[in-house]
Short mmCIF file of C-alpha atoms in Angstrom, two decimals:
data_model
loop_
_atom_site.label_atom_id
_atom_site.label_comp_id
_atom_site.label_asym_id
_atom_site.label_seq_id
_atom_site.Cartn_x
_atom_site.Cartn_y
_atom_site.Cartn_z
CA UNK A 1 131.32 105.72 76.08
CA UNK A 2 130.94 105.03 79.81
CA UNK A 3 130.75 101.17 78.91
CA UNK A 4 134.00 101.60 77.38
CA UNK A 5 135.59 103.86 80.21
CA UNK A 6 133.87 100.72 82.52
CA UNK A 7 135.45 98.21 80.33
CA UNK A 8 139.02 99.54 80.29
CA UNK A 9 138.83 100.35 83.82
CA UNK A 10 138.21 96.41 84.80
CA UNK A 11 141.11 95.38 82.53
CA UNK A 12 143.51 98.08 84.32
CA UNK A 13 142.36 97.04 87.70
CA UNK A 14 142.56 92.59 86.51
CA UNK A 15 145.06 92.51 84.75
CA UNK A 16 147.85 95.28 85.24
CA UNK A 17 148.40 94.38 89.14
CA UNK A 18 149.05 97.57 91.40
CA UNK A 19 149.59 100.09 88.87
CA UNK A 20 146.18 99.35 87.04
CA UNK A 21 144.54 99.88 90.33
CA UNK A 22 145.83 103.72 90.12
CA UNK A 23 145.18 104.40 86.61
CA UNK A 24 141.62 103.00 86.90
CA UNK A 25 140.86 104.95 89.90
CA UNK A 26 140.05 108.09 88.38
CA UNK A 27 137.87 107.44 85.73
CA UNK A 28 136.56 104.90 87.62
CA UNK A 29 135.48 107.51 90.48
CA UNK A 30 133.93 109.38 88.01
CA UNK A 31 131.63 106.77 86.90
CA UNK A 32 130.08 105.86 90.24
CA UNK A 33 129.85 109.82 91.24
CA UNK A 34 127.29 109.97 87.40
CA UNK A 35 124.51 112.06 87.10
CA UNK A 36 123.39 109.87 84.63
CA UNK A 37 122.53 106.27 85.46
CA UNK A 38 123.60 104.61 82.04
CA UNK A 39 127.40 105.58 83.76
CA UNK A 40 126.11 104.20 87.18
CA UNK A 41 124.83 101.39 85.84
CA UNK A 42 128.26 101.41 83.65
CA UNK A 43 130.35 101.69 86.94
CA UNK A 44 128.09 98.46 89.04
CA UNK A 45 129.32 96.43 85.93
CA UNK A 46 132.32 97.10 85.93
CA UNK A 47 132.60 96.78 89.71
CA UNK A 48 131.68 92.95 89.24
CA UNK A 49 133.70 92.69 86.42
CA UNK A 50 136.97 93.29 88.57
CA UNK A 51 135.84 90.65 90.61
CA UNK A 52 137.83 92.07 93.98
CA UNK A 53 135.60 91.33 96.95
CA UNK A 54 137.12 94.14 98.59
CA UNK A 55 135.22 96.78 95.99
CA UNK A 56 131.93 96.31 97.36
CA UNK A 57 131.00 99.49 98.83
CA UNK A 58 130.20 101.62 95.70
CA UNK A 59 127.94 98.46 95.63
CA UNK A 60 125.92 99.15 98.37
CA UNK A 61 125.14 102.72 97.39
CA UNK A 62 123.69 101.35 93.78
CA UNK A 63 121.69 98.67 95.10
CA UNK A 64 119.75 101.31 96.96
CA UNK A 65 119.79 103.84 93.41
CA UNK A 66 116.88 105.03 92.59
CA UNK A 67 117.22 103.93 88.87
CA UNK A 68 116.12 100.06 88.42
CA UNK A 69 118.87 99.71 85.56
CA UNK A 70 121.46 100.73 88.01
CA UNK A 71 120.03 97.95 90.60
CA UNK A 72 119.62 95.08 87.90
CA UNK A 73 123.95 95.57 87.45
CA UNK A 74 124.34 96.31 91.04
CA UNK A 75 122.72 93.52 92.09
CA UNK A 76 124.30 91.12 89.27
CA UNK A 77 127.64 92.65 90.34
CA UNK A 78 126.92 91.63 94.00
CA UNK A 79 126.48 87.83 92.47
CA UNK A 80 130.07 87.87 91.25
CA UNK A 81 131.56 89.60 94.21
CA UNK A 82 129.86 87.26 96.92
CA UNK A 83 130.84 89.65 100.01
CA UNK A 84 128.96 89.02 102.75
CA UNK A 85 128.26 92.65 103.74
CA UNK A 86 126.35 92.54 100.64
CA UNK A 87 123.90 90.79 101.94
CA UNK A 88 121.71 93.42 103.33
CA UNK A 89 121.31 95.63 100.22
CA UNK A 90 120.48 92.27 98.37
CA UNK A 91 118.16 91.05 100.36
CA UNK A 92 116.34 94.62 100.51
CA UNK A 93 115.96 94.01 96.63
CA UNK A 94 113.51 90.55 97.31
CA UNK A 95 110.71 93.32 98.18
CA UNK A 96 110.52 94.81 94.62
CA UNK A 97 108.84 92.86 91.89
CA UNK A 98 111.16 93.75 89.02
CA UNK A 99 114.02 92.56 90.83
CA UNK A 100 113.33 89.85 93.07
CA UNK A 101 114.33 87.04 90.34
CA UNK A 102 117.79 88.57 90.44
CA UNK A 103 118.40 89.00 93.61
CA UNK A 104 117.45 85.42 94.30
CA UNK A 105 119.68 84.49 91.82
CA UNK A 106 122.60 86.73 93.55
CA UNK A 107 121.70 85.13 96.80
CA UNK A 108 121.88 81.47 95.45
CA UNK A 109 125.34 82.15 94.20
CA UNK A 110 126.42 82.86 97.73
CA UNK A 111 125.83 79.26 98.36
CA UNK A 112 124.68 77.53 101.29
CA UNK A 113 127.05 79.68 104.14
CA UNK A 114 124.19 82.53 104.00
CA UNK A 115 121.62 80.21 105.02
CA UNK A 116 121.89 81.46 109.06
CA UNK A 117 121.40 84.81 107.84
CA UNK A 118 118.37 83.68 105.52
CA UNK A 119 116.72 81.89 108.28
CA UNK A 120 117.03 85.18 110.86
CA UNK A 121 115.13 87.52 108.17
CA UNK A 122 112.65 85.22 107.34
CA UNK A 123 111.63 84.10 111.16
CA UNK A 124 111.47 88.14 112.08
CA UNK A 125 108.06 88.69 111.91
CA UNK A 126 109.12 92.66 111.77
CA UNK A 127 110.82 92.27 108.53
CA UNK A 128 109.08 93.41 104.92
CA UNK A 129 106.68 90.48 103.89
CA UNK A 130 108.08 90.63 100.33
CA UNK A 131 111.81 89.99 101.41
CA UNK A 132 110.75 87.05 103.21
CA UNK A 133 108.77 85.44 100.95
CA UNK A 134 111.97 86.25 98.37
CA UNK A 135 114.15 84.68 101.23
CA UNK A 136 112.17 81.44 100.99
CA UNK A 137 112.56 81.25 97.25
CA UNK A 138 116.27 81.79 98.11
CA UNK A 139 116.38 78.39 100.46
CA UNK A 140 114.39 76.24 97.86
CA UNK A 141 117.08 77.05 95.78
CA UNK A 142 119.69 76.29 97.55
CA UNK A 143 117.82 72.89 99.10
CA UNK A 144 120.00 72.04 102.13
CA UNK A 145 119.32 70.53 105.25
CA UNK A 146 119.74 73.55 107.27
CA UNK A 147 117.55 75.22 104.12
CA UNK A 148 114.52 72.94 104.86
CA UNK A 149 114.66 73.57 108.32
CA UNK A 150 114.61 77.33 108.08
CA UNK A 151 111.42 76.69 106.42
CA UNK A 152 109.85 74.58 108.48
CA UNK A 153 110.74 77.48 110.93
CA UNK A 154 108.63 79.66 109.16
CA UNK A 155 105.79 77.76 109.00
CA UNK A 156 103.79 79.20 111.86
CA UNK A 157 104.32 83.23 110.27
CA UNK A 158 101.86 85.51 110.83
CA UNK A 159 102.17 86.64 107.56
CA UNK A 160 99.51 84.46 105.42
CA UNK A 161 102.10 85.63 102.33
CA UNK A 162 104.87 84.54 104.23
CA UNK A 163 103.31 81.05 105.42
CA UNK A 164 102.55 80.07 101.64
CA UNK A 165 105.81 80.90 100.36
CA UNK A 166 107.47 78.67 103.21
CA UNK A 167 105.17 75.85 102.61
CA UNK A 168 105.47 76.36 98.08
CA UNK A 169 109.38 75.95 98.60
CA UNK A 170 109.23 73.23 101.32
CA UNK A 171 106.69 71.26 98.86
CA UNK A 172 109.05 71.85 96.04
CA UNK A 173 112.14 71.16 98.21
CA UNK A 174 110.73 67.63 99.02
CA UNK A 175 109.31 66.76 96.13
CA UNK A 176 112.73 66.88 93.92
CA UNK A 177 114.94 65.87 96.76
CA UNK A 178 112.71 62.49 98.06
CA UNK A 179 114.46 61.10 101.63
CA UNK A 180 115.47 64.78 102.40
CA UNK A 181 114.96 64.91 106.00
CA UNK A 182 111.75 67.18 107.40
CA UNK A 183 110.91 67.79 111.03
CA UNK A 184 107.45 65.85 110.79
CA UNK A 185 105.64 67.07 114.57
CA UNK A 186 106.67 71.16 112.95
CA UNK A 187 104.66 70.51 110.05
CA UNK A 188 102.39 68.35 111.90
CA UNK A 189 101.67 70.99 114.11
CA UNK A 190 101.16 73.67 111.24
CA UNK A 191 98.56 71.38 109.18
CA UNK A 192 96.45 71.40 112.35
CA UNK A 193 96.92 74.90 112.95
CA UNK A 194 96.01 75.63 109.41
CA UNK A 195 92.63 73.60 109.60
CA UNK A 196 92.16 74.97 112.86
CA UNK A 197 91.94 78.48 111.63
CA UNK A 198 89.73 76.98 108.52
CA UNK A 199 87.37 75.38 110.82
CA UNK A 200 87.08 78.86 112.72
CA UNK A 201 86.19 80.96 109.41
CA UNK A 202 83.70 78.14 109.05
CA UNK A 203 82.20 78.50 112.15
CA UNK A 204 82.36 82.31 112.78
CA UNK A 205 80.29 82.15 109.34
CA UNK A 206 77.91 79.49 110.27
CA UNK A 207 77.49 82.00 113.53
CA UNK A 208 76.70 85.27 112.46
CA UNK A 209 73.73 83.58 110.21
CA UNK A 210 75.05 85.51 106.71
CA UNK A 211 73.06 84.47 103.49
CA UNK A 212 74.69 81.54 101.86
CA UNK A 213 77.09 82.60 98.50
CA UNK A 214 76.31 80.75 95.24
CA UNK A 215 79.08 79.44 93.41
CA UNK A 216 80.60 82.34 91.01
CA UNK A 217 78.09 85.11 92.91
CA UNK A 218 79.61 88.32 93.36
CA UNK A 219 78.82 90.11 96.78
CA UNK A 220 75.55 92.50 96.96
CA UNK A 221 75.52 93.26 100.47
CA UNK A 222 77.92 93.93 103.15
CA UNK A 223 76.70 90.88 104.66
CA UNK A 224 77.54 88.94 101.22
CA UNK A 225 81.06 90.58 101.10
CA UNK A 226 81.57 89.13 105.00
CA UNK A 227 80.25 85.66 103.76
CA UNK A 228 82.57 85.46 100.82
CA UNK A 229 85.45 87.18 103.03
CA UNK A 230 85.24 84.21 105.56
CA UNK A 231 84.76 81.44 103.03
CA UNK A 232 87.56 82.57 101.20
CA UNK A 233 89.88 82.74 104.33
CA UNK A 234 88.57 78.98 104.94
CA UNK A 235 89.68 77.72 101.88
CA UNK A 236 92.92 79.61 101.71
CA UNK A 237 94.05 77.49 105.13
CA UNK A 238 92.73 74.61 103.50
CA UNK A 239 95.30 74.98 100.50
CA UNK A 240 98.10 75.71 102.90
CA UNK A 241 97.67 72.14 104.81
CA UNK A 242 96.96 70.76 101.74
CA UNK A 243 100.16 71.92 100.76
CA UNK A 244 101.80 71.04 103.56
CA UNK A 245 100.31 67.76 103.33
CA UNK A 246 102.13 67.01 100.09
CA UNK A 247 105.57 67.48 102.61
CA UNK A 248 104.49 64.54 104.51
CA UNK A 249 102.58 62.27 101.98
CA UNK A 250 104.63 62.65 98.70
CA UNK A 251 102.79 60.10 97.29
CA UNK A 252 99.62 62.03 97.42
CA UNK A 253 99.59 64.52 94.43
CA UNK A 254 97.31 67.73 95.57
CA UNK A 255 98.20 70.57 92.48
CA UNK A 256 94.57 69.99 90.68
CA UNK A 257 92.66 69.67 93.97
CA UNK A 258 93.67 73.62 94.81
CA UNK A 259 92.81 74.61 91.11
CA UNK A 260 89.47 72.74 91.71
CA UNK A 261 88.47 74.07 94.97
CA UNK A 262 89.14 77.47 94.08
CA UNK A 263 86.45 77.16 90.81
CA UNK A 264 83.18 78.73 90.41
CA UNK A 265 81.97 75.57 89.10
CA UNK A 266 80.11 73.47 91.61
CA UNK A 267 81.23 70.17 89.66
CA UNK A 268 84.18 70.79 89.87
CA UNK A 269 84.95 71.45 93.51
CA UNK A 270 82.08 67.97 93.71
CA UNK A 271 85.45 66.44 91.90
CA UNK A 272 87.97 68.07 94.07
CA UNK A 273 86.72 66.64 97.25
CA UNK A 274 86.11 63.07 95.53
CA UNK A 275 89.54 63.53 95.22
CA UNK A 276 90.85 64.36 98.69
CA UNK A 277 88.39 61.52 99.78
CA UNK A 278 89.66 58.51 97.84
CA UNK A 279 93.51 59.97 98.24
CA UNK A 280 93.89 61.12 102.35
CA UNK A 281 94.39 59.06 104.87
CA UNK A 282 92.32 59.16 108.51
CA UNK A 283 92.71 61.25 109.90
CA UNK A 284 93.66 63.86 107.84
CA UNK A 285 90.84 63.20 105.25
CA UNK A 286 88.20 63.85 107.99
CA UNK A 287 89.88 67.45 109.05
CA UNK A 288 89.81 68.36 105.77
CA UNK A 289 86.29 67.59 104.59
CA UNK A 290 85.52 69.29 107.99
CA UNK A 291 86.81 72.80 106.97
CA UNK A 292 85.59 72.05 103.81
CA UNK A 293 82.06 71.46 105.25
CA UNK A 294 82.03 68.35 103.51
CA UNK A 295 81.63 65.52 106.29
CA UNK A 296 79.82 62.28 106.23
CA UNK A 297 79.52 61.70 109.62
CA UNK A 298 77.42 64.03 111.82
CA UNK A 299 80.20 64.16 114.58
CA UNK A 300 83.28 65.96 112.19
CA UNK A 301 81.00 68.84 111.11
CA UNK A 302 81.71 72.20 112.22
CA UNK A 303 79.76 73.91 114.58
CA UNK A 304 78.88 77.81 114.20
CA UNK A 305 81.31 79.61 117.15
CA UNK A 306 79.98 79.55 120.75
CA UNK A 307 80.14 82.79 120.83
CA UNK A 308 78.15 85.72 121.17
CA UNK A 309 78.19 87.41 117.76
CA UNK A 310 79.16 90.92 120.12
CA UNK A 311 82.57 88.81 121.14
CA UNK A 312 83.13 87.48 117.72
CA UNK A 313 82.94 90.38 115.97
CA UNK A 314 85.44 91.94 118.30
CA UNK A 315 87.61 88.97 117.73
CA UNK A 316 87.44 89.13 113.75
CA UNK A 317 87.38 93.05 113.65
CA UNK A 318 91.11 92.73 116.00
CA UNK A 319 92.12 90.24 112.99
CA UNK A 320 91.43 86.84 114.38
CA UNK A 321 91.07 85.57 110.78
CA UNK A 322 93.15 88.08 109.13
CA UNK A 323 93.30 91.48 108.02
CA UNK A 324 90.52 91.87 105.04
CA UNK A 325 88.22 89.66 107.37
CA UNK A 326 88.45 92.29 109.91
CA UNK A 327 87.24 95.07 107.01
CA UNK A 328 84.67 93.32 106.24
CA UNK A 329 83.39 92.07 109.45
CA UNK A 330 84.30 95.94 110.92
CA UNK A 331 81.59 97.38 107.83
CA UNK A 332 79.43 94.56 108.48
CA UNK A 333 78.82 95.66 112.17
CA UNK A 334 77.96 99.25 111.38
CA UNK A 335 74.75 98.06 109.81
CA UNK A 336 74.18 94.91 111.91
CA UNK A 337 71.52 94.74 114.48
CA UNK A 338 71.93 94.00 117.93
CA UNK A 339 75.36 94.89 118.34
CA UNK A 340 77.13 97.17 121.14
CA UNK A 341 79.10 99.68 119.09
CA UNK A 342 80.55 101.34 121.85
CA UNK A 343 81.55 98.27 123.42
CA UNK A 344 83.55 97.38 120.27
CA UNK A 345 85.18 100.61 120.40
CA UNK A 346 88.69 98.99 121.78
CA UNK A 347 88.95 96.36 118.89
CA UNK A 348 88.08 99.19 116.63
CA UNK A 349 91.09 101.61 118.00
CA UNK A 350 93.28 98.52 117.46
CA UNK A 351 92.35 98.57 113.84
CA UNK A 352 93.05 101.56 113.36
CA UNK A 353 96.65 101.15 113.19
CA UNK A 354 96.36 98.14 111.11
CA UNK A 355 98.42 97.56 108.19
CA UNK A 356 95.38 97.48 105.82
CA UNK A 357 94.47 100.57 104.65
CA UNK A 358 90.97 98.97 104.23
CA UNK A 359 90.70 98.07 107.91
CA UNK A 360 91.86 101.68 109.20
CA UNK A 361 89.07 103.31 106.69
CA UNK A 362 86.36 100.84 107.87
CA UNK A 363 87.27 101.54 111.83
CA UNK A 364 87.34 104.92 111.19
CA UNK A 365 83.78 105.06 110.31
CA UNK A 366 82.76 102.61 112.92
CA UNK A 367 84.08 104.78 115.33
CA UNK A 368 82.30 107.47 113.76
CA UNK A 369 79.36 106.89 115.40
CA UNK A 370 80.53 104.74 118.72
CA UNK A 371 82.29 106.99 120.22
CA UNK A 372 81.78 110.83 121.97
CA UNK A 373 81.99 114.02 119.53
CA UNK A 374 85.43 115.07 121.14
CA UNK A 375 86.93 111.80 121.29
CA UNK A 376 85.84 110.91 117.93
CA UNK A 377 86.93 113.83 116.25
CA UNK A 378 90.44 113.18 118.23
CA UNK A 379 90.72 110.37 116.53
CA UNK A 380 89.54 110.96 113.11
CA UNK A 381 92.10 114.29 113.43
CA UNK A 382 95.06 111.94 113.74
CA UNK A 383 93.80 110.36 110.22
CA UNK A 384 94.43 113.24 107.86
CA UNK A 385 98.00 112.76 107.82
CA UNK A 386 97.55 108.62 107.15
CA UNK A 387 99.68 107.29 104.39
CA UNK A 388 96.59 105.97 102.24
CA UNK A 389 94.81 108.61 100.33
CA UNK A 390 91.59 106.55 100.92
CA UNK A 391 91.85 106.72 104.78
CA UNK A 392 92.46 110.46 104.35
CA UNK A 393 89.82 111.03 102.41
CA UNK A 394 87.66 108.91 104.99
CA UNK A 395 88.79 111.21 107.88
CA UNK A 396 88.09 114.53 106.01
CA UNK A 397 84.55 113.60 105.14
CA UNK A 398 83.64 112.28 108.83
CA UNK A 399 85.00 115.17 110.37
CA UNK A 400 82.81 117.64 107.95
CA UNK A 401 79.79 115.22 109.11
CA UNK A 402 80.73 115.99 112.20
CA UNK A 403 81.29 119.59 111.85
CA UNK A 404 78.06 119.92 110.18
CA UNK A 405 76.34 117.47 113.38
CA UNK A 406 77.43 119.74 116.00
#
């Protein structure tokens, strides 16, 4: 019934000028003011079915509905309607899994004039991860000049999620549209920034001495889970500039290589970096097979970090290699010998309002035992009322150890 009340409500308002715009406005009204979503959902449809930009702010209430049905029309609706204070409420739709598809489809049909807009959401390093990486499936759709550069923008994010969605639709973007124009020293400067930050992993690994990881071994030890944290951080950056690579060298095709590193099977990463050997050019071959640890000349191998393990830790726990780096290398100190907890008690208070519930949890611990009883429990306090149930949890036990100390 509210489908048909919808239906007839679009006709009035299309097709019977002035007049149809009064009849239609009551049952209309009472659609979008539903209790129950089917009628919302009813109303969004029939909003974009009318097709009058002007109608759009009924639209910006359902795109926010609680009811995913409702959103799905809403933001189908918004496709249609093309109003550019839409945009907002659309975009806000990238972050959620079960609707990103559609809004990037609603986007696209905005065309290229929402590309400035685009561009400022996914350059603000403040803005939800997931609507920027949605924003940058949004440009390689839409494939323009200004679209490409917008990406290239986004190259140096500080999001890793954000950084590989840039670089996936600038790859893609090139690779259909050969002679598209690229700014080469922006992506230049992003390979070497990427193998920069792999050649760091790599030598913050080779530093700290951990046991070496068998292809396919699952971590034991805290020690292993650090090792395998920092190897896996090393060859993440090397898929991004490999990635990026394929931008600048379209000739060179790198899709199999990133399957093949990432395998458990020692033959076939042996294969993978036959590969990048026979198909890089100098210099680029010899900065990869350097992160990789896979040089032939004694002068492009990584050396472990200069160091001392007391600053690197710091420098990994305040996220130097990223966020689950910093949990594992915060853990890994707890039980490591030789180390000044106290003095990493300010890179541990910085963790603590990291965005990784795993980070907080592990600094909270650390901090346990680094700091005095009153300041500790100070902190710990301020825990209870974290949003993650695990850091709570963390925070209640310490502060019964604690209890139970004094």
């Amino acid at each position: 019934m509210a489908v048909v009340r919808a239906a007839g409500a679009a006709a009035l308002v299309r097709h019977a000028g002035l007049d149809g715009v009064l009849a239609a406005a009551e049952p209309l009204n009472a659609l979008l003011c539903a209790n129950d979503p089917n009628d919302r959902a009813a109303a969004a449809e029939a909003l974009g079915n009318i097709g009058v930009r002007g109608f759009y702010r009924p639209l910006v209430a359902f795109l926010r509905d609680r009811d995913p049905k409702v959103r799905r029309r809403a933001i189908a609706a918004a496709g249609k309607l093309r109003n550019p204070e839409l945009l907002p409420p659309l975009i806000e739709q990238l972050k959620d899994r079960r609707t990103v598809l559609e809004a990037a489809s609603a986007l696209t049909a905005f065309g290229p004039g929402i590309v400035p807009a685009l561009r400022e959401v996914l350059t603000d390093e403040a803005a939800d991860a997931g609507c920027r990486r949605g924003v940058a499936l949004v440009l390689q759709r839409l494939a323009t000049p200004e679209a490409v550069d917008a990406l290239v923008l986004a190259l140096p994010a500080g999001s890793a999620p954000v950084r590989k969605a840039a670089a996936r639709s600038l790859s893609r973007i090139t690779r259909r549209r050969q002679g598209i124009g690229v700014d080469v020293q922006r992506v230049e400067a992003a390979i070497h920034a990427e193998l920069a930050a792999a050649r760091l992993a790599l030598a913050g690994l080779k530093r700290l001495d951990l046991p070496p990881l068998l292809p396919g071994q699952l971590p034991r030890t805290v020690a292993d889970l650090l090792a395998l944290a920092l190897l896996e951080e090393r060859d993440h950056r090397v898929l991004q500039a490999l990635l990026l690579l394929e931008v600048l060298l379209p000739q060179v095709r790198l899709e199999a290589v990133g399957e093949y590193l990432r395998s458990d099977s020692a033959a076939s990463r042996g294969n993978a970096i036959e590969v990048l050997d026979h198909a890089l050019p100098d210099p680029w071959k010899r900065l990869v097979l350097a992160a990789l640890d896979e040089v032939k000349r004694r002068a492009d191998a990584v050396q472990p970090d200069p160091r001392p393990a007391q600053r690197l830790v710091a420098a990994l726990a305040a996220g130097e290699s990223g966020g689950w780096v910093a949990a594992c290398a915060v853990r890994w100190s707890q039980d490591a010998r030789g180390l000044d907890r106290r003095a990493l008690a300010p890179a541990l208070r910085l963790a603590l309002r990291s965005a990784r519930p795993a980070l907080r949890e592990a600094a909270a611990c650390a901090l346990f035992g680094a700091l005095p009883r009153d300041e500790a429990r100070g902190l710990l306090a301020g825990l209870l009322q974290d949003s993650a149930a695990s850091v709570r949890r963390a925070a209640a036990g310490l502060l019964k150890v604690r209890k139970a100390i004094a």
